Short mmCIF file of C-alpha atoms and ligand atoms in Angstrom, two decimals:
data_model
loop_
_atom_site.label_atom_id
_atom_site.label_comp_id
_atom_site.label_asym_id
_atom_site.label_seq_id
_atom_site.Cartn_x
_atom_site.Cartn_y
_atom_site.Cartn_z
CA UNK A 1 -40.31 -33.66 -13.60
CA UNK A 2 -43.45 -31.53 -14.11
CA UNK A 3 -43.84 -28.80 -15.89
CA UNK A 4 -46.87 -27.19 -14.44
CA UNK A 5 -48.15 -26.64 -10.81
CA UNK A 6 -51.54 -26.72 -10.34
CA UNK A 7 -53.67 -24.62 -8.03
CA UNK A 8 -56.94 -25.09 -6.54
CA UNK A 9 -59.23 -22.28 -5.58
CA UNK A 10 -62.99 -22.80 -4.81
CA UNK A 11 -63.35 -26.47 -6.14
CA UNK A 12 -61.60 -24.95 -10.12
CA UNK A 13 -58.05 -25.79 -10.77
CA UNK A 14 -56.02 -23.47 -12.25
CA UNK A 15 -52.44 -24.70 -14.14
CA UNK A 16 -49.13 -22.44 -14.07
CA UNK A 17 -45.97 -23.46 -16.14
CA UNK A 18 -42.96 -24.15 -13.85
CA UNK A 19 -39.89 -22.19 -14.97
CA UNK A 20 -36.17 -23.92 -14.66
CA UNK A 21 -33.22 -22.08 -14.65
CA UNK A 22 -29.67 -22.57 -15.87
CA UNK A 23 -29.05 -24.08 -12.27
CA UNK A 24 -32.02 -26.10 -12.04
CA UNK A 25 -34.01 -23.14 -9.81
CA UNK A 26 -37.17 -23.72 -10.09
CA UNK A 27 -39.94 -21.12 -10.10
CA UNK A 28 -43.59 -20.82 -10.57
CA UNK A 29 -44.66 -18.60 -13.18
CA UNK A 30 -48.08 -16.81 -12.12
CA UNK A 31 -47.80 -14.07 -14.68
CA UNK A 32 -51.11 -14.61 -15.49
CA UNK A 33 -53.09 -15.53 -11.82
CA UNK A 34 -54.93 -12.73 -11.44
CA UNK A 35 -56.30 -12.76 -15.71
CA UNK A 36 -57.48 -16.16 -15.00
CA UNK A 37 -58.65 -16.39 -11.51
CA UNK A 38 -60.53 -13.17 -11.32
CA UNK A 39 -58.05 -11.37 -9.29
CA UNK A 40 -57.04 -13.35 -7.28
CA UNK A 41 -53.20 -12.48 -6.09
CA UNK A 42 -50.28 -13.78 -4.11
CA UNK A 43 -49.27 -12.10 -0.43
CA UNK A 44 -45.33 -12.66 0.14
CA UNK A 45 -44.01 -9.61 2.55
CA UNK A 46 -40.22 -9.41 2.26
CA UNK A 47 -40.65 -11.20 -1.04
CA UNK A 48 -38.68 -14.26 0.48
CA UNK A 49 -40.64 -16.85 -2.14
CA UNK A 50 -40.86 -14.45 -4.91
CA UNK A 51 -38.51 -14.09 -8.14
CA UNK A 52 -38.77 -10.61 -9.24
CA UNK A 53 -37.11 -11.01 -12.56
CA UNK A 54 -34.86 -14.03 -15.02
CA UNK A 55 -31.42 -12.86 -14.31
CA UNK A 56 -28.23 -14.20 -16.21
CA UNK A 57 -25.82 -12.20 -14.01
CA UNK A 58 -25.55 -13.73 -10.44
CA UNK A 59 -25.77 -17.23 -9.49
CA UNK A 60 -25.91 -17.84 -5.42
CA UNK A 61 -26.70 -20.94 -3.97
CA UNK A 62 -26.58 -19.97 0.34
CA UNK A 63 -26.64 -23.95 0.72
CA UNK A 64 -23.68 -24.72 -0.66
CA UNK A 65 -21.76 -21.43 -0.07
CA UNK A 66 -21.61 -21.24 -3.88
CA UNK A 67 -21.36 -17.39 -4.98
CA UNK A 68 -20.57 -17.23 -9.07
CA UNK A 69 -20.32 -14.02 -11.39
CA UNK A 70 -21.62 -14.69 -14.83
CA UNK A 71 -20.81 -18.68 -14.10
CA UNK A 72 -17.29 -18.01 -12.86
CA UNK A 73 -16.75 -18.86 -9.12
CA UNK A 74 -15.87 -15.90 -6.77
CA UNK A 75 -12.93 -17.73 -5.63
CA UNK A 76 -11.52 -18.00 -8.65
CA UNK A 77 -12.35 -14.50 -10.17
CA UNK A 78 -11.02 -13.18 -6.50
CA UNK A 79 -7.76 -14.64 -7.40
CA UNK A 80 -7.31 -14.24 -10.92
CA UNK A 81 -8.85 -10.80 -11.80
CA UNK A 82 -9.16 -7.46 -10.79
CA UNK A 83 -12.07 -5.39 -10.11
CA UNK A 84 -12.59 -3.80 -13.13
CA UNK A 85 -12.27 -6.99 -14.85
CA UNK A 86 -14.79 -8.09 -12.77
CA UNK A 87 -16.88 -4.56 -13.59
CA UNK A 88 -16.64 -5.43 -16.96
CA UNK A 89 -18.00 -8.70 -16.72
CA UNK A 90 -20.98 -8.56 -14.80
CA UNK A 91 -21.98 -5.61 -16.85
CA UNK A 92 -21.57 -6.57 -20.41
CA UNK A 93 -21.51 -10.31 -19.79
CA UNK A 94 -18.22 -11.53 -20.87
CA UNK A 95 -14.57 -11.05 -19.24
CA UNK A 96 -12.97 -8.43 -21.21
CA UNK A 97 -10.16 -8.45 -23.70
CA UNK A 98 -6.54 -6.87 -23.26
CA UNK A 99 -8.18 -4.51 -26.01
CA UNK A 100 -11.59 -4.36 -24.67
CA UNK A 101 -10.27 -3.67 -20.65
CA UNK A 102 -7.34 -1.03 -21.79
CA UNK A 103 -9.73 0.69 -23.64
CA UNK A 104 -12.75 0.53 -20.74
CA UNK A 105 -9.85 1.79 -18.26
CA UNK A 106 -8.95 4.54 -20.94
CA UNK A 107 -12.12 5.63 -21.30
CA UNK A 108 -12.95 5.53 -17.41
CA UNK A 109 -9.94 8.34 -17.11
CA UNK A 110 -10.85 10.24 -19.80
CA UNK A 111 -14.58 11.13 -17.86
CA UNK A 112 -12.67 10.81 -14.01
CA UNK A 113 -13.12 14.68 -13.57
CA UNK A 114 -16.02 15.93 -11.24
CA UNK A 115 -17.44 19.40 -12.12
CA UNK A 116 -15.57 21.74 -9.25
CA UNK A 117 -19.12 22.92 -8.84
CA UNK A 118 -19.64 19.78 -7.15
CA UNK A 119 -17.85 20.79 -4.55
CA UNK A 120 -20.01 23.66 -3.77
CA UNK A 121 -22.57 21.22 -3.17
CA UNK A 122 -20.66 18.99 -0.79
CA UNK A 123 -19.63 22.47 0.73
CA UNK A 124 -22.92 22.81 1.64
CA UNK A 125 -22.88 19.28 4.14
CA UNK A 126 -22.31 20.08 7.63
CA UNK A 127 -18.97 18.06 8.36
CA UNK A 128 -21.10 15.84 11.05
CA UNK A 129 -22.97 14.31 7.87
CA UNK A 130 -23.52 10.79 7.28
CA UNK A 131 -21.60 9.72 4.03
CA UNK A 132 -23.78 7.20 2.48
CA UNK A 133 -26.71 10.52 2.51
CA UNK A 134 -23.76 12.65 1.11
CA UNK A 135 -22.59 10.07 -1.69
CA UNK A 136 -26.26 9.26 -2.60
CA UNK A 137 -27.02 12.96 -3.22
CA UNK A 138 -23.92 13.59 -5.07
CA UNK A 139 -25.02 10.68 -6.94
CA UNK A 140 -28.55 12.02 -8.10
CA UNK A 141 -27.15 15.25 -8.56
CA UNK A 142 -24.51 14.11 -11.15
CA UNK A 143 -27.55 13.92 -12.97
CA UNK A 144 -27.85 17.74 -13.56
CA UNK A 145 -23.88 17.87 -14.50
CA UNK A 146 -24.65 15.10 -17.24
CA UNK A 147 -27.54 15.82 -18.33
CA UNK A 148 -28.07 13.60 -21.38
CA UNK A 149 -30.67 11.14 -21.20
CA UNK A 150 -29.59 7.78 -21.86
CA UNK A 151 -31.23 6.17 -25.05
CA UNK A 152 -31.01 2.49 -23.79
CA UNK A 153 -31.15 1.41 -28.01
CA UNK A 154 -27.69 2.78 -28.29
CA UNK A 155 -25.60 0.42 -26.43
CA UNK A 156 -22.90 3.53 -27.19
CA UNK A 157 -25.11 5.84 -25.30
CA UNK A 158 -25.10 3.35 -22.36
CA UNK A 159 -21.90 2.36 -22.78
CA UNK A 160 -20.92 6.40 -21.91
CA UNK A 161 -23.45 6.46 -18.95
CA UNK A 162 -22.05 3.65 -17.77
CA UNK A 163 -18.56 5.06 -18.18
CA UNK A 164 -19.23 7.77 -16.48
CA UNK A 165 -20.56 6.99 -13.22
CA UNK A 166 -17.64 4.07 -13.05
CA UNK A 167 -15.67 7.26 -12.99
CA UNK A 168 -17.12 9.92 -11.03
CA UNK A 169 -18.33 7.96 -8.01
CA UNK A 170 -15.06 7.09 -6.72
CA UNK A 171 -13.99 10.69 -6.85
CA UNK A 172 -17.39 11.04 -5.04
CA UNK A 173 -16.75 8.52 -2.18
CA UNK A 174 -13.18 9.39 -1.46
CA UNK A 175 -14.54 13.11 -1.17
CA UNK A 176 -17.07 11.95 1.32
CA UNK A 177 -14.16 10.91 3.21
CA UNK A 178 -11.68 13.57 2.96
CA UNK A 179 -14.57 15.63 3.64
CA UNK A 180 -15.35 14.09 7.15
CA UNK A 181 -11.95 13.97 8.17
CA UNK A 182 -11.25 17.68 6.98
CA UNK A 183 -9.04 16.91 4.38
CA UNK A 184 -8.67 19.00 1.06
CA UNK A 185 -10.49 17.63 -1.68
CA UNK A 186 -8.38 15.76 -4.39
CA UNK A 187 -8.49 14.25 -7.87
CA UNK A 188 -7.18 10.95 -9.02
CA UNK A 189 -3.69 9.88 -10.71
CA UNK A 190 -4.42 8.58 -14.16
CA UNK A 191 -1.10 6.86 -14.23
CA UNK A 192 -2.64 4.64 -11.56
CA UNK A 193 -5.01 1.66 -11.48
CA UNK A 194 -8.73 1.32 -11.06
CA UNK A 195 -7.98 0.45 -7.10
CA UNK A 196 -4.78 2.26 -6.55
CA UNK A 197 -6.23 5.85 -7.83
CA UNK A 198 -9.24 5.14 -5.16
CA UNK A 199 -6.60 4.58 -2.75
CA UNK A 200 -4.64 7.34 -2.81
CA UNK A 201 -7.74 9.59 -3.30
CA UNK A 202 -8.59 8.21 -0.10
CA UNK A 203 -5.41 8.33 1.90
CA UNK A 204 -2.99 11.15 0.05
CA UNK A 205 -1.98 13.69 2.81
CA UNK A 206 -1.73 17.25 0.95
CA UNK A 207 2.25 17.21 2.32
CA UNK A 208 4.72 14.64 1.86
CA UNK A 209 4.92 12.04 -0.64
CA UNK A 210 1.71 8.98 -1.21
CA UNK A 211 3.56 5.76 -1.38
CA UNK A 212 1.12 3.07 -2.60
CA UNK A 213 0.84 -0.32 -0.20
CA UNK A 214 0.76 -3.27 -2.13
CA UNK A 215 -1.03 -5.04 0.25
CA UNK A 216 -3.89 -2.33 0.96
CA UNK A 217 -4.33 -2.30 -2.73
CA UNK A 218 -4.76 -5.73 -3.23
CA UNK A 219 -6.85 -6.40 0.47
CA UNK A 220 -9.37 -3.00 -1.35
CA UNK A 221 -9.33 -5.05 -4.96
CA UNK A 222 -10.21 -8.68 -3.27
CA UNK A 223 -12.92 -6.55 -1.33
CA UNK A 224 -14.54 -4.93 -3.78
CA UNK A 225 -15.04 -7.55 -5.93
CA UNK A 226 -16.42 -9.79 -3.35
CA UNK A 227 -19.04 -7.23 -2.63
CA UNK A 228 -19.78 -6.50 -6.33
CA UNK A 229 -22.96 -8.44 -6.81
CA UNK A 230 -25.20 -10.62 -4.78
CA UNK A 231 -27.75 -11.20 -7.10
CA UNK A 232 -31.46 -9.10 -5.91
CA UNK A 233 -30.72 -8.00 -2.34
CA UNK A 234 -32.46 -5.08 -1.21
CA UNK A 235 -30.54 -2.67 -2.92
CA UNK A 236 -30.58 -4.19 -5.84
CA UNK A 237 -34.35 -4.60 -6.27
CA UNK A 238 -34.48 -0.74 -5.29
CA UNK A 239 -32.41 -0.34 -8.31
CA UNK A 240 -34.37 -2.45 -10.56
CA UNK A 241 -37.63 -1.04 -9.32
CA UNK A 242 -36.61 2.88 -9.86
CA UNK A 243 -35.23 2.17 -12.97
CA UNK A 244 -38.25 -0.07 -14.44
CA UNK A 245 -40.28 3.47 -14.27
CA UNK A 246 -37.12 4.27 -16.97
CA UNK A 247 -35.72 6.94 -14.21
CA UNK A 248 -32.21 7.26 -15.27
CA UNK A 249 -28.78 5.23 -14.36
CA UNK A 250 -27.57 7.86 -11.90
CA UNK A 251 -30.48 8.46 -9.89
CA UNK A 252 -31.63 4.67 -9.63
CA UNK A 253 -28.17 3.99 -8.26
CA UNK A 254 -28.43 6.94 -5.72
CA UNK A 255 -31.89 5.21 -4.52
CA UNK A 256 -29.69 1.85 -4.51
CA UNK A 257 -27.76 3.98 -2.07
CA UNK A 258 -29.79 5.53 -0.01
CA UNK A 259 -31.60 1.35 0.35
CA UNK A 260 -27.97 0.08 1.11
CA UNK A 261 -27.46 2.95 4.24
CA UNK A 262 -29.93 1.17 5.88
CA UNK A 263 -28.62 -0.64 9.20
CA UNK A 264 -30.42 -4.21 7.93
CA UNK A 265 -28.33 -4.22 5.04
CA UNK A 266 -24.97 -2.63 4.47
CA UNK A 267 -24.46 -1.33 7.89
CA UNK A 268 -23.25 -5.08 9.34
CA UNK A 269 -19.35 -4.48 8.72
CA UNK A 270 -20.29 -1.34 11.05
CA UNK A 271 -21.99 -3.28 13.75
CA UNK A 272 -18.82 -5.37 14.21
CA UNK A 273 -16.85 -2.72 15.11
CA UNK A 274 -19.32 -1.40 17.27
CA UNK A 275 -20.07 -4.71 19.34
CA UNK A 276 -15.78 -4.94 19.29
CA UNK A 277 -15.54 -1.35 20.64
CA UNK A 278 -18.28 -2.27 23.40
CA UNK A 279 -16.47 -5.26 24.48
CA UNK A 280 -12.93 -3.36 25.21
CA UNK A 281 -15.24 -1.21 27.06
CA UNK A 282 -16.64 -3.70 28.82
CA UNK A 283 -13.27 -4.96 30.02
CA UNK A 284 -12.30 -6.84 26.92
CA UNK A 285 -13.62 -10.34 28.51
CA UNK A 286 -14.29 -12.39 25.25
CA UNK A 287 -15.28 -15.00 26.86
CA UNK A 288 -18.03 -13.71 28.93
CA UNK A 289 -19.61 -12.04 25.17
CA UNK A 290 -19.48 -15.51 24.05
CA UNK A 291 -21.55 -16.47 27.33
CA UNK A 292 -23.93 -13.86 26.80
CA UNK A 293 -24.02 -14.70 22.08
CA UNK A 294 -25.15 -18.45 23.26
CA UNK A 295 -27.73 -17.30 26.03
CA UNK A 296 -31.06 -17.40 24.54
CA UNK A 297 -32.43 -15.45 27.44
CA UNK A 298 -29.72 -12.38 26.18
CA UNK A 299 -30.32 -10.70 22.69
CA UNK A 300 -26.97 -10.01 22.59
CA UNK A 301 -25.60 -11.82 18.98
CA UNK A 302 -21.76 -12.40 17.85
CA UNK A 303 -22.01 -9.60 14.96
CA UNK A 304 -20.16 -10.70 11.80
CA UNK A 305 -21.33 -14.06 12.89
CA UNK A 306 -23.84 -16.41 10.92
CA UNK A 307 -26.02 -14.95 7.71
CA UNK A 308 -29.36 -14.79 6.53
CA UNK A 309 -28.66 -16.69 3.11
CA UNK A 310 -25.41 -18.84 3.30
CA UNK A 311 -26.02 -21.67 5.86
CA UNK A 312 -22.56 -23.27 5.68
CA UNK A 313 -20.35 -21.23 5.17
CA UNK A 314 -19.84 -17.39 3.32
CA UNK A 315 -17.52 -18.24 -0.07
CA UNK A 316 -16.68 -14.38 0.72
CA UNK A 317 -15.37 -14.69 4.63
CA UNK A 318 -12.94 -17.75 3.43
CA UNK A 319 -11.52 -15.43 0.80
CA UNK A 320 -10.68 -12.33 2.39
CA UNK A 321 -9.52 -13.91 5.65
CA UNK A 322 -6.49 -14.19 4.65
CA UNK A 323 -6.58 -10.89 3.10
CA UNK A 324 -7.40 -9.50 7.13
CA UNK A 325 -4.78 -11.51 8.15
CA UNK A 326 -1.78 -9.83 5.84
CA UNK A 327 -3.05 -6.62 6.40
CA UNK A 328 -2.75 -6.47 9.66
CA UNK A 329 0.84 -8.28 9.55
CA UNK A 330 2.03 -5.60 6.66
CA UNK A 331 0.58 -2.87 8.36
CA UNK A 332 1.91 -3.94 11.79
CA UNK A 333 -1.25 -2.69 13.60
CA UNK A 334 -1.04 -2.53 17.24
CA UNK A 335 -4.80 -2.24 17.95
CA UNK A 336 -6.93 -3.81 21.28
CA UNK A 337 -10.46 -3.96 19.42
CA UNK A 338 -8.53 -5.87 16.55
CA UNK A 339 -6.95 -8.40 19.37
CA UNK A 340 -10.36 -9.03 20.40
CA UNK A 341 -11.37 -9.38 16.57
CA UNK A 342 -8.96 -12.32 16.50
CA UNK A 343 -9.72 -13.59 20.22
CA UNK A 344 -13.49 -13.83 19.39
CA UNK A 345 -12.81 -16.01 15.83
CA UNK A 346 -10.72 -18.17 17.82
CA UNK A 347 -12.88 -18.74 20.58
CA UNK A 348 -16.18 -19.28 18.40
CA UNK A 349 -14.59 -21.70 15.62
CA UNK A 350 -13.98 -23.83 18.18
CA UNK A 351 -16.80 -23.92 20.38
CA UNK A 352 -19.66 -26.48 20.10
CA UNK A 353 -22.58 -23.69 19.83
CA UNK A 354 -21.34 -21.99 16.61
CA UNK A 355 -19.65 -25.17 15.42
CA UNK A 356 -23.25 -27.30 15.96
CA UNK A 357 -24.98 -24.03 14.04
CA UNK A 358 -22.50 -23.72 11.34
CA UNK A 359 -21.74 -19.69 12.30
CA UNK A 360 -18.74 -19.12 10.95
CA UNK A 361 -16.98 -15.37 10.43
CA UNK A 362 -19.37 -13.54 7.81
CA UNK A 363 -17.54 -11.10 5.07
CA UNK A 364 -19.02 -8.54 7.13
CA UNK A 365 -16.72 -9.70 9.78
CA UNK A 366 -13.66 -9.60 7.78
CA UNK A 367 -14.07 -6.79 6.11
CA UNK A 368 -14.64 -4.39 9.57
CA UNK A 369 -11.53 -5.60 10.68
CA UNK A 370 -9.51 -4.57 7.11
CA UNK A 371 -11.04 -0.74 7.02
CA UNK A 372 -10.34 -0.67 10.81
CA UNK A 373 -6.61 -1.53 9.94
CA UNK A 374 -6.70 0.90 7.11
CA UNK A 375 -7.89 3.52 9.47
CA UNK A 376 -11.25 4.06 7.46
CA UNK A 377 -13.78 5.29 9.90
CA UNK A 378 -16.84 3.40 10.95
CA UNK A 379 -19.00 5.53 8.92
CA UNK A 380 -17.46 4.92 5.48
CA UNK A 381 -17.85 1.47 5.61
CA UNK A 382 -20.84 1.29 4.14
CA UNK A 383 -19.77 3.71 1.07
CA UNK A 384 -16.77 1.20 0.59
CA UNK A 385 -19.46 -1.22 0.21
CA UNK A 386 -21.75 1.19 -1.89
CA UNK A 387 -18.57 1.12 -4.50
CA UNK A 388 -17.61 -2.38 -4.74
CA UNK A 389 -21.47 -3.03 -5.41
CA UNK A 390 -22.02 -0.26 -7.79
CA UNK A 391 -20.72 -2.86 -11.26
CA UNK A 392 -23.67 -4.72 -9.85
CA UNK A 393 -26.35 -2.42 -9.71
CA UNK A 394 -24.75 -0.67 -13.02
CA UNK A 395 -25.16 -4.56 -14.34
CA UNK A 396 -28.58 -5.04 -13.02
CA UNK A 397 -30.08 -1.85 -14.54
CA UNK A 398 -28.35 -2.54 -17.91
CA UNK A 399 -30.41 -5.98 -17.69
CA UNK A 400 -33.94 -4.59 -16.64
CA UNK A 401 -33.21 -2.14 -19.26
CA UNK A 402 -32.53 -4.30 -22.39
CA UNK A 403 -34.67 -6.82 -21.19
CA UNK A 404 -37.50 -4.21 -21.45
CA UNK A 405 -38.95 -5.38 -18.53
CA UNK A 406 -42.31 -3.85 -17.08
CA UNK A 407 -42.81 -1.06 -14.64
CA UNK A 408 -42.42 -2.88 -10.75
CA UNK A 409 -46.03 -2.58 -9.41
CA UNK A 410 -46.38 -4.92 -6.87
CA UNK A 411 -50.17 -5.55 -5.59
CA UNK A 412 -51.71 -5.69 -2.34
CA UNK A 413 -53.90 -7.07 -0.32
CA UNK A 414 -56.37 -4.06 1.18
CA UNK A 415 -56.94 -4.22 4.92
CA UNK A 416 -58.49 -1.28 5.67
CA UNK A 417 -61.76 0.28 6.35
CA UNK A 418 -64.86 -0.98 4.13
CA UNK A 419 -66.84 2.13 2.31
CA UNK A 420 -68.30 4.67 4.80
CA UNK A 421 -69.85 7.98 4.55
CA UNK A 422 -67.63 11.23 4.96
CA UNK A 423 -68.46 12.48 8.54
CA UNK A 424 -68.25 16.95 8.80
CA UNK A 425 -65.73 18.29 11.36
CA UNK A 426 -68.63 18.88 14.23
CA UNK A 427 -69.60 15.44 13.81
CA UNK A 428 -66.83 13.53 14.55
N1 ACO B 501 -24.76 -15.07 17.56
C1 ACO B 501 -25.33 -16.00 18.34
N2 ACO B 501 -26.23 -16.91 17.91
C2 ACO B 501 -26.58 -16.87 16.61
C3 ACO B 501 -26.02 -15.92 15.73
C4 ACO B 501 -25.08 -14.99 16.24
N3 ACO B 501 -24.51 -14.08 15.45
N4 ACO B 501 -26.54 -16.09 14.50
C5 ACO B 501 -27.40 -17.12 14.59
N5 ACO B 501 -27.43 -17.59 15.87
C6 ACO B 501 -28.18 -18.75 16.36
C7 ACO B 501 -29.68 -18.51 16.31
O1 ACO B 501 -30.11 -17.95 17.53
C8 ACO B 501 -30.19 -19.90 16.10
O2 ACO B 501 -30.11 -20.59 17.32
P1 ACO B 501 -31.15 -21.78 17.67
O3 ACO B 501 -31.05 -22.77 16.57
O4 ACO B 501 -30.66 -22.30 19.00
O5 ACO B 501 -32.49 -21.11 17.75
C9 ACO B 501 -29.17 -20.54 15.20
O6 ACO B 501 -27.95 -19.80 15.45
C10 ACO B 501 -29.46 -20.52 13.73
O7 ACO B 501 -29.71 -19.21 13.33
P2 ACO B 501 -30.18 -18.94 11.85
O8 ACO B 501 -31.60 -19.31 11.71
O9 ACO B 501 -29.23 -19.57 10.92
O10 ACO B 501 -29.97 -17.42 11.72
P3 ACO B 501 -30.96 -16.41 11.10
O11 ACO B 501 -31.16 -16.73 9.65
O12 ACO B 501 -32.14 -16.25 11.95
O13 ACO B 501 -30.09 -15.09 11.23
C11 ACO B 501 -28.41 -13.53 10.92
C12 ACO B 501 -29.04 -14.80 10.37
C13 ACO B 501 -29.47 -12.43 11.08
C14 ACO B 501 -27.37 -13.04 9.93
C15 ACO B 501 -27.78 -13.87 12.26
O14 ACO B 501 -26.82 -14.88 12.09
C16 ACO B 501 -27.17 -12.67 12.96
O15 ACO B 501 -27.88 -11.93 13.62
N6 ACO B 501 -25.83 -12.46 12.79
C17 ACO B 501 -25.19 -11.31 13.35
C18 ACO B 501 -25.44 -10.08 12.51
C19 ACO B 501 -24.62 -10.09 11.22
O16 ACO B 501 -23.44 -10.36 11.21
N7 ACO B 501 -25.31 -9.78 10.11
C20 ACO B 501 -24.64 -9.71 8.82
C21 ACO B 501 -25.00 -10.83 7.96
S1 ACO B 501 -25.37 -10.19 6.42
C22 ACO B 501 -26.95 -10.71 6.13
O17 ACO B 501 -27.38 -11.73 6.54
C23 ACO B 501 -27.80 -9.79 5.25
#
């Protein structure tokens, strides 16, 4: 195989090295086009062709439906570990030991307490207010509760940073919650896990006794994990990019946040619901929706159908499938929008359109139906998302930052006016 491209501009050839990764990805490395062709640079909106960075963390190949933290499969990591294994390893590299995970949890508890003054900010939300805004400004403003800059030499210092926000933002997101359903705000149970605590943060009435579900737990554990990384989505690179100015952790990760909010991008889980809740509207006829999903004349698409990368099949939806499917047996939910949930799966797995196209149930699709069972409104989907992902981002930053990576500065190509004089206000 070669190991240079060549390119031709104006009759003069210019020769790039070709860059192979791990997997055999292979990538053209024009870190030096516009030195030696005069400025000459590359247009790629969306960045669809363009490797932003080497990364050693995520390996995704939408093809195959292969989805792999740090080289271990998601299946297997899904089954086997827990999410804060799973933290630990996309962050520092390595699954942890007994020693190295007690002591990560340990130290996790030790920093889980949120300054009450906090809560004056979060006071100061109306109750109508979006949580994914609310949990990305509680985010950035952890910053001036911690104020310590993070010397990214001291892999202690990081290691704190890092500590820190593992701790604090799932105190934020449940108080997002309780906060838009008018409950009192809570802390955690340090006699609980990583996925438990969040749970009953979430869920714990201020009367009567919490009982933890096994079965929630575990559904919330499979979830987050499967949503912990997906190598540089747009989140991600927002991450990356604020942080390769050397902003710090917390406030890269609230721009993270504020990129996932958007409806292109973490909002899909939402948009099932949604298109669910129209249907029952509509009469509940799944049928005709599937009518109107194959019509090319209608708009209309099967949300939580399909997806932009994996082509085959989502590694995620096979995984927490069955996860939908035992929560809704253990919880015993008794819920019309969820029978069309199951009506619509049906219905499209076997029919030739989707079957011929290869659109199977997306994550996105599971994963609406699980919060739905859990009672989780619509509008904290996307934080659940925002805190399964948040190892990744944490893991992603780390990188950038040890890998001392430049400032992102993307170029352009200028379209706009040529040079003209400056016209006064009477002349114009
Ligand atoms: N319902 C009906 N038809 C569909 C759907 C769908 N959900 N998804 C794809 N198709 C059709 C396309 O119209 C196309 O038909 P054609 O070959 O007759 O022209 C064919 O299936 C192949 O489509 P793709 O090129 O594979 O899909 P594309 O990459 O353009 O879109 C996308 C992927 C946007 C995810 C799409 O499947 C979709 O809109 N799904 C519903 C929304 C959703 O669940 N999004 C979350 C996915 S997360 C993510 O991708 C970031």
């Amino acid at each position: 195989m070669s190991k240079t491209a060549t390119l031709q501009i104006d009759g003069k050839s210019y020769e790039f090295p070709l860059v192979t990764g791990t997997e055999k990805e292979r990538a053209i490395d024009i870190k030096t086009l516009r030195g030696v062709t005069g400025g000459v640079t590359t247009i790629d909106p969306g960045y669809k062709n363009t490797g932003s960075c080497e990364s050693a963390i995520t390996f995704l190949n939408g093809e195959e439906g292969i989805l792999r933290y740090r080289g271990y499969a998601i299946e297997e990591l899904a089954e086997k570990a827990d999410f804060l294994e799973v933290a630990y390893l996309l962050i520092f590299g390595e699954l942890p030991t007994k020693h190295e995970l007690d002591k990560f949890h340990a130290d996790i508890k030790a920093q889980s307490h949120v300054d009450e003054d906090v809560k004056k900010i979060l006071d100061g939300f109306p109750k109508s207010a979006h949580p994914m805004g609310v949990l990305s400004s509680l985010t950035s403003a952890l910053v001036a509760f911690n104020p310590s800059s993070v010397n990214v030499d001291s892999e202690e210092e990081m290691y704190n940073a890092i500590v820190r926000l593992m701790a604090k933002f799932p105190v934020l997101t449940a108080w997002a919650y309780r906060k838009r359903v008018g409950l009192p705000l809570d802390y955690g149970d340090d006699s609980l896990g990583y996925v438990d605590n969040f749970v009953k943060m979430m869920f714990k009435k201020p009367s009567g006794d919490y009982n933890s579900n096994k079965t929630i737990v575990e559904a919330m554990d499979k979830l987050l994990i499967l949503h912990a990384d997906h190598e540089q989505n747009c989140s991600t690179s927002t991450v990356r990019m604020v942080g390769s100015s050397h902003a710090g952790l917390f406030v890269s990760i609230s721009a993270g946040i504020a990129a996932l909010w958007g409806p292109l991008h973490g909002g899909a889980n939402q948009a099932v619901i949604e298109m669910l809740e129209a249907i029952k509207e509509d009469g509940g006829d799944t049928h005709k929706f599937m009518q109107k999903a194959k019509d090319k004349e209608d708009p209309f698409r099967l949300m939580g159908f399909g997806h932009r990368v994996y082509k085959n099949f989502d590694p995620r939806a096979k995984i927490i499938k069955k996860s939908a499917d035992d929560v809704l047996e253990a919880l015993g939910v008794d819920d019309p929008v969820l029978d069309i949930a199951k009506d619509l799966e049906k219905e499209a797995l076997s029919d030739n359109y989707f079957v011929d196209r290869k659109l199977y149930p997306n994550v996105d699709f599971y994963s609406g139906i699980i919060y739905r069972a859990m009672g989780i409104p619509v509008e904290m989907f996307t934080p659940m998302f925002a805190l399964g992902r948040l190892p990744g981002w944490i893991a992603q930053w780390r990188e950038m930052r040890l890998r001392k990576e430049p400032i992102g500065r993307p170029r352009q190509v200028y379209i706009g006016e040529n040079l003209r004089p400056f016209k006064s206000v009477e002349n114009r």
